[in-house]
Coordinates of C-alpha atoms in Angstrom, one line a residue:
Chain A
X1 CA -38.6 34.7 18.9
X2 CA -36.5 35.2 22.1
X3 CA -36.2 32.3 24.4
X4 CA -35.0 32.7 28.1
X5 CA -33.7 29.9 30.1
X6 CA -33.3 30.0 33.9
X7 CA -29.7 28.9 34.6
X8 CA -26.9 28.9 37.0
X9 CA -24.4 30.5 34.7
X10 CA -24.3 32.5 31.5
X11 CA -23.3 30.0 28.8
X12 CA -25.2 27.6 26.7
X13 CA -23.3 24.8 28.5
X14 CA -24.3 26.3 32.0
X15 CA -26.4 24.1 34.2
X16 CA -30.0 25.0 34.3
X17 CA -31.5 26.3 37.6
X18 CA -35.0 25.0 38.3
X19 CA -35.9 27.9 40.4
X20 CA -37.4 30.8 38.4
X21 CA -37.3 33.8 40.7
X22 CA -34.2 32.7 42.4
X23 CA -32.0 31.6 39.6
X24 CA -28.8 33.4 39.0
X25 CA -29.0 34.2 35.2
X26 CA -31.2 33.8 32.3
X27 CA -29.6 32.8 29.1
X28 CA -31.5 34.4 26.2
X29 CA -31.4 32.8 22.8
X30 CA -32.6 34.8 19.8
X31 CA -34.0 32.3 17.2
X32 CA -34.0 34.9 14.5
X33 CA -30.4 36.0 14.8
X34 CA -29.0 32.9 16.7
X35 CA -27.4 35.2 19.3
X36 CA -27.0 34.4 22.7
X37 CA -27.2 36.9 25.7
X38 CA -27.3 36.5 29.5
X39 CA -28.9 38.6 32.1
X40 CA -28.4 38.6 35.8
X41 CA -31.8 37.9 37.6
X42 CA -32.7 40.9 39.5
X43 CA -35.1 39.0 41.5
X44 CA -32.7 36.9 43.5
X45 CA -32.5 39.2 46.5
X46 CA -35.3 40.3 48.7
X47 CA -37.6 38.2 50.9
X48 CA -40.7 37.8 48.8
X49 CA -42.0 38.7 45.4
X50 CA -38.7 37.5 43.6
X51 CA -40.7 35.9 40.6
X52 CA -42.6 39.1 40.1
X53 CA -39.5 41.1 39.6
X54 CA -37.9 38.5 37.5
X55 CA -40.9 38.4 35.2
X56 CA -41.0 42.0 34.8
X57 CA -37.3 42.0 33.8
X58 CA -38.0 39.3 31.2
X59 CA -41.0 41.4 29.9
X60 CA -38.5 44.4 29.7
X61 CA -36.2 42.3 27.6
X62 CA -39.1 41.4 25.2
X63 CA -38.8 37.8 26.0
X64 CA -41.5 35.7 24.0
X65 CA -41.0 32.2 25.7
X66 CA -39.3 31.2 29.1
X67 CA -38.1 27.6 29.8
X68 CA -38.4 26.8 33.6
X69 CA -38.2 24.1 36.1
X70 CA -40.6 25.4 38.7
X71 CA -42.6 28.5 38.9
X72 CA -44.5 30.0 41.6
X73 CA -48.2 31.7 41.4
X74 CA -47.2 35.4 41.4
X75 CA -44.6 34.7 38.7
X76 CA -47.1 32.9 36.4
X77 CA -49.6 35.7 36.8
X78 CA -47.0 38.3 35.8
X79 CA -45.8 36.1 32.9
X80 CA -49.3 35.4 31.7
X81 CA -50.1 39.2 31.8
X82 CA -46.8 40.0 29.9
X83 CA -47.8 37.4 27.3
X84 CA -44.7 35.4 27.8
X85 CA -45.2 31.6 27.0
X86 CA -44.0 29.2 29.8
X87 CA -42.6 25.8 29.1
X88 CA -41.6 23.6 32.1
X89 CA -39.4 20.5 32.2
X90 CA -36.0 21.9 31.8
X91 CA -33.0 19.6 32.6
X92 CA -29.2 19.4 32.2
X93 CA -27.7 22.4 30.5
X94 CA -29.2 25.6 28.8
X95 CA -28.5 24.1 25.3
X96 CA -30.1 20.7 26.2
X97 CA -33.2 22.5 27.4
X98 CA -33.3 24.6 24.2
X99 CA -33.0 21.5 22.1
X100 CA -35.8 19.9 24.1
X101 CA -38.0 23.0 23.6
X102 CA -37.2 22.8 19.7
X103 CA -38.3 19.1 19.7
X104 CA -41.5 20.0 21.4
X105 CA -40.5 17.9 24.5
X106 CA -41.3 20.6 27.0
X107 CA -44.7 21.2 28.5
X108 CA -46.5 24.5 28.0
X109 CA -48.2 25.8 31.1
X110 CA -50.0 28.7 32.5
X111 CA -50.3 27.3 36.0
X112 CA -47.8 27.5 38.9
X113 CA -45.9 24.3 39.7
X114 CA -45.1 25.2 43.2
X115 CA -46.3 27.5 46.0
X116 CA -44.9 31.0 47.0
X117 CA -41.4 31.1 48.4
X118 CA -40.6 27.6 47.1
X119 CA -37.3 28.8 45.9
X120 CA -36.1 29.9 49.2
X121 CA -36.4 26.3 50.5
Chain B
X1 CA -51.3 50.7 83.3
X2 CA -50.8 48.5 80.3
X3 CA -49.6 45.0 80.8
X4 CA -48.7 42.8 78.0
X5 CA -48.5 39.0 78.2
X6 CA -46.1 37.4 76.0
X7 CA -43.8 34.2 75.5
X8 CA -41.1 33.2 73.3
X9 CA -42.3 29.8 72.9
X10 CA -45.8 29.0 72.0
X11 CA -48.0 26.8 74.2
X12 CA -46.6 27.9 77.5
X13 CA -49.8 29.4 78.9
X14 CA -50.0 33.1 77.8
X15 CA -53.7 32.9 77.6
X16 CA -54.1 31.0 80.9
X17 CA -52.2 33.7 82.6
X18 CA -53.7 36.7 80.7
X19 CA -57.3 35.7 81.2
X20 CA -56.9 34.8 84.9
X21 CA -55.1 38.0 85.5
X22 CA -57.8 40.0 83.8
X23 CA -60.6 38.2 85.9
X24 CA -58.8 38.6 89.1
X25 CA -58.4 42.4 88.4
X26 CA -62.0 42.7 87.2
X27 CA -63.0 42.3 90.8
X28 CA -61.2 45.4 92.0
X29 CA -60.8 47.8 89.2
X30 CA -61.8 48.6 85.5
X31 CA -60.1 46.2 83.1
X32 CA -59.9 46.3 79.3
X33 CA -58.7 42.9 77.7
X34 CA -57.2 43.1 74.2
X35 CA -56.5 39.8 72.4
X36 CA -53.6 40.8 70.0
X37 CA -52.9 37.2 68.9
X38 CA -55.0 38.0 65.7
X39 CA -53.8 35.0 63.8
X40 CA -55.4 32.7 66.4
X41 CA -57.3 34.6 69.0
X42 CA -58.3 32.3 71.7
X43 CA -59.0 34.5 75.0
X44 CA -62.7 34.7 74.0
X45 CA -63.0 30.9 74.7
X46 CA -62.1 31.6 78.3
X47 CA -63.7 35.0 78.8
X48 CA -66.7 34.3 76.8
X49 CA -67.5 38.0 76.2
X50 CA -70.8 39.0 74.7
X51 CA -69.8 40.7 71.5
X52 CA -71.6 43.8 70.8
X53 CA -69.8 45.4 67.9
X54 CA -67.7 44.2 64.9
X55 CA -65.7 46.5 62.8
X56 CA -63.7 45.9 59.7
X57 CA -60.0 47.0 59.6
X58 CA -58.3 48.1 56.4
X59 CA -54.9 49.0 55.2
X60 CA -53.9 51.1 52.2
X61 CA -52.4 49.6 49.1
X62 CA -51.6 51.1 45.8
X63 CA -54.1 51.7 42.9
X64 CA -52.9 52.9 39.4
X65 CA -54.6 55.8 37.6
X66 CA -54.0 54.7 34.0
X67 CA -54.9 58.0 32.6
X68 CA -51.7 59.3 34.2
X69 CA -49.4 56.2 34.2
X70 CA -46.6 56.4 31.9
X71 CA -45.3 52.9 32.7
X72 CA -41.9 54.4 33.8
X73 CA -41.2 51.6 36.4
X74 CA -40.4 54.0 39.1
X75 CA -42.8 52.2 41.5
X76 CA -41.6 48.6 40.9
X77 CA -38.0 49.9 41.1
X78 CA -38.5 51.3 44.6
X79 CA -40.8 48.9 46.0
X80 CA -38.9 46.7 48.5
X81 CA -41.5 43.9 48.4
X82 CA -42.0 43.6 44.6
X83 CA -45.7 44.4 44.8
X84 CA -45.9 46.0 41.5
X85 CA -45.1 44.5 38.2
X86 CA -45.0 47.3 35.4
X87 CA -45.6 45.7 32.0
X88 CA -46.2 47.3 28.6
X89 CA -49.9 48.2 29.0
X90 CA -50.6 47.2 32.5
X91 CA -49.5 47.4 36.0
X92 CA -50.1 44.3 38.2
X93 CA -50.6 44.9 42.0
X94 CA -49.9 42.1 44.5
X95 CA -51.6 43.6 47.4
X96 CA -50.8 40.6 49.8
X97 CA -47.1 41.5 49.5
X98 CA -47.7 45.1 50.2
X99 CA -46.5 46.7 53.6
X100 CA -48.4 49.9 53.0
X101 CA -45.1 52.0 53.3
X102 CA -46.3 54.6 50.8
X103 CA -43.1 54.8 48.8
X104 CA -44.9 54.2 45.4
X105 CA -47.6 56.7 46.0
X106 CA -45.3 59.4 47.4
X107 CA -42.7 59.0 44.7
X108 CA -44.7 58.4 41.5
X109 CA -43.5 61.2 39.3
X110 CA -46.8 61.3 37.5
X111 CA -48.9 61.2 40.7
X112 CA -50.6 58.2 39.0
X113 CA -50.8 56.0 42.2
X114 CA -53.6 56.5 44.7
X115 CA -54.3 54.4 47.6
X116 CA -57.2 51.9 48.0
X117 CA -58.2 50.1 51.0
X118 CA -57.6 46.4 51.5
X119 CA -59.6 44.7 54.2
X120 CA -57.3 42.7 56.4
X121 CA -59.6 41.5 59.2
X122 CA -61.9 42.6 61.9
X123 CA -62.3 43.7 65.5
X124 CA -64.9 42.2 67.8
X125 CA -65.7 44.2 71.0
X126 CA -68.0 43.6 73.9
X127 CA -68.1 43.0 77.6
X128 CA -67.1 40.0 79.8
X129 CA -68.6 40.6 83.3
X130 CA -67.4 44.1 84.2
X131 CA -64.5 43.9 81.8
X132 CA -64.2 45.6 78.3
X133 CA -62.9 43.1 75.7
X134 CA -61.8 43.4 72.2
X135 CA -60.0 41.0 69.9
X136 CA -58.7 41.1 66.3
X137 CA -59.3 38.4 63.8
X138 CA -57.0 38.6 60.8
X139 CA -58.4 37.4 57.4
X140 CA -57.4 34.0 56.1
X141 CA -54.4 34.5 53.7
X142 CA -53.5 37.9 55.0
X143 CA -49.8 37.9 55.8
X144 CA -49.4 41.2 57.7
X145 CA -50.9 41.4 61.1
X146 CA -49.2 44.4 62.6
X147 CA -51.7 47.0 61.1
X148 CA -54.7 45.0 62.6
X149 CA -52.9 44.7 66.0
X150 CA -52.3 48.5 66.0
X151 CA -56.0 48.9 65.3
X152 CA -56.8 46.7 68.4
X153 CA -54.4 48.6 70.6
X154 CA -56.1 51.8 69.5
X155 CA -58.7 50.7 72.0
X156 CA -56.4 51.3 74.9
X157 CA -58.0 53.7 77.4
X158 CA -56.1 55.6 80.1
X159 CA -58.9 55.1 82.6
X160 CA -58.6 51.2 82.5
X161 CA -55.9 48.6 83.3
X162 CA -55.3 47.1 79.9
X163 CA -54.2 43.5 79.7
X164 CA -52.8 42.5 76.2
X165 CA -52.5 39.0 75.2
X166 CA -49.7 38.8 72.6
X167 CA -48.9 36.3 69.9
X168 CA -46.1 33.8 70.6
X169 CA -42.5 34.3 69.4
X170 CA -40.4 37.4 69.0
X171 CA -41.5 38.6 65.5
X172 CA -43.1 41.9 64.2
X173 CA -46.6 41.0 65.5
X174 CA -45.2 40.4 69.0
X175 CA -43.1 43.5 69.0
X176 CA -46.2 45.5 67.8
X177 CA -48.3 44.0 70.6
X178 CA -45.8 44.6 73.5
X179 CA -44.4 48.0 72.2
X180 CA -45.3 50.9 74.6
X181 CA -46.7 48.8 77.2
X182 CA -45.6 49.5 80.8
X183 CA -44.8 45.9 81.6
X184 CA -44.6 42.7 80.0
X185 CA -45.2 39.3 81.7
X186 CA -43.3 36.5 80.0
X187 CA -44.8 33.2 80.4
X188 CA -42.4 30.3 80.1
X189 CA -42.0 26.7 81.1
X190 CA -38.8 25.3 82.8
X191 CA -37.4 23.3 79.8
X192 CA -34.4 23.9 77.5
X193 CA -37.0 25.0 74.9
X194 CA -38.7 27.3 77.2
X195 CA -35.3 28.9 78.3
X196 CA -34.0 29.4 74.9
X197 CA -37.1 31.3 73.6
X198 CA -37.3 33.2 77.0
X199 CA -33.8 34.5 76.3
X200 CA -35.0 35.8 72.9
X201 CA -38.1 37.5 74.3
X202 CA -35.8 39.2 77.0
X203 CA -33.4 40.4 74.6
X204 CA -36.2 41.8 72.4
X205 CA -37.9 43.5 75.4
X206 CA -34.5 45.1 76.4
X207 CA -34.2 46.4 72.8
X208 CA -37.5 48.2 72.9
X209 CA -37.3 49.2 76.5
X210 CA -40.3 47.3 78.1
X211 CA -39.5 46.0 81.5
X212 CA -40.4 42.4 82.2
X213 CA -41.0 39.7 84.8
X214 CA -41.5 36.0 84.4
X215 CA -44.3 33.6 85.3
X216 CA -43.2 29.9 85.1
X217 CA -46.0 27.5 84.1
X218 CA -45.7 23.8 84.6
X219 CA -43.2 24.5 87.1
X220 CA -42.5 21.0 88.1
X221 CA -41.2 19.7 84.8
X222 CA -37.7 20.3 83.4
X223 CA -35.0 21.8 85.5
X224 CA -34.0 24.8 87.3
X225 CA -32.1 26.6 84.5
X226 CA -34.9 29.1 84.0
X227 CA -34.9 30.2 87.5
X228 CA -31.1 30.4 87.6
X229 CA -31.3 32.5 84.4
X230 CA -33.8 34.9 85.9
X231 CA -31.7 35.4 89.1
X232 CA -28.5 36.0 86.8
X233 CA -30.3 38.6 84.7
X234 CA -32.2 40.1 87.7
X235 CA -35.5 39.3 86.0
X236 CA -38.3 39.2 88.8
X237 CA -40.0 35.8 89.1
X238 CA -43.6 36.9 89.5
X239 CA -45.3 33.5 90.0
X240 CA -44.8 29.7 89.6
X241 CA -47.8 27.6 88.4
X242 CA -47.4 24.0 89.1
X243 CA -48.0 21.1 86.6
X244 CA -51.3 20.3 87.8
X245 CA -53.8 17.9 86.2
X246 CA -56.7 20.2 87.5
X247 CA -55.3 23.2 85.8
X248 CA -54.9 21.3 82.4
X249 CA -58.4 19.9 82.5
X250 CA -59.8 23.4 83.2
X251 CA -57.8 24.8 80.3
X252 CA -59.2 22.1 78.1
X253 CA -62.7 23.0 79.1
X254 CA -62.0 26.6 78.5
X255 CA -62.4 27.7 82.1
X256 CA -60.1 30.2 83.5
X257 CA -58.1 29.0 86.6
X258 CA -59.5 31.6 88.8
X259 CA -63.1 30.6 88.1
X260 CA -62.6 27.1 89.6
X261 CA -59.7 27.7 91.7
X262 CA -60.4 30.9 93.8
X263 CA -57.2 30.7 95.7
X264 CA -55.5 31.9 92.5
X265 CA -57.5 35.2 92.5
X266 CA -55.3 36.7 95.2
X267 CA -52.2 35.2 93.8
X268 CA -52.9 37.0 90.4
X269 CA -53.8 40.2 92.2
X270 CA -50.6 40.1 93.9
X271 CA -48.7 39.7 90.7
X272 CA -50.4 42.9 89.7
X273 CA -49.6 44.8 92.8
X274 CA -46.0 43.7 92.4
X275 CA -45.8 44.9 88.8
X276 CA -47.6 48.2 89.9
X277 CA -44.7 48.7 92.6
X278 CA -41.9 48.0 90.0
X279 CA -43.5 50.3 87.3
X280 CA -44.0 53.2 89.7
X281 CA -40.5 52.8 91.3

């Protein structure tokens, strides 16, 4: 089970970034091995379709679950097609959000929470 | 002769000018009117054309041949607009983001990408008095208007004087509309906002090499800065239309100025003759 969290930095104590397609990094926690890895978000550049590129990158990393603040329609469609579960409601740091997920305190969703280009505003 | 009518600022009177100019010319020569403001065409409200034909306009977007696709992600890597998401067993295509550049289908190593047509809008054509008329209507939700504007401009005929009503602003749709026209009339108002956006329009036109002149609408409001700017930049002032209640109420009724105020017929014809002189010299 690989869990990715949208974040501003590359550590467990990095603040989360609620913008899915425009966050700086994803911190990836592997529940099996307990290992932590960070990947730079390739979707941050470009005028549109950021969430699509981001979702494809997570699919390439074989992510099972992504923890987000907000997520747009095209990102959701791509994540759903990649069979990556989306949980929203992250807050504080990456570690705090992973703990919330483990406690079942995050909301599973397959719907966008914001409209296109929200992360640019 | 192809004359475009544009404005940096919206709501300055592009359609007021373009429709009255077209009707004034319609009395003395063959005219074709093209409404290229495809996101909100409104010239038909004033010209009241009888629409005879409606044609759909398409643009190409990619389609995957799954028998050939190896999911190599070449297409999603090269696409500047993130149109394609290549996943394990499927490729998602977000056609509304596609700019129809062709990179994906030209560069697919497996030749697995073909083109399919996406309908983006329609062109309505007909006649208003002697004048030929066409406008484009972009489908709701379609983000890219230039392909439809180009399809409207394909109607241009060398036999007729063409008047193009452009969208407001200085972005791609405007550039597409005014590009390769012989002359562009910039309609502005004498306010700080009007001047600011006029400057942007003038810079844009100089960049693409289209000569321009200015018509000041609602000429009694604001200040003289627009006139001073035109003098300083050697931009011909073609006409000033006063801030007149009658003109405003005609506009509100969808009546062109020249229909109810015939003294404007000659004024608009003179604007055309002046443009003709400038273009030929």
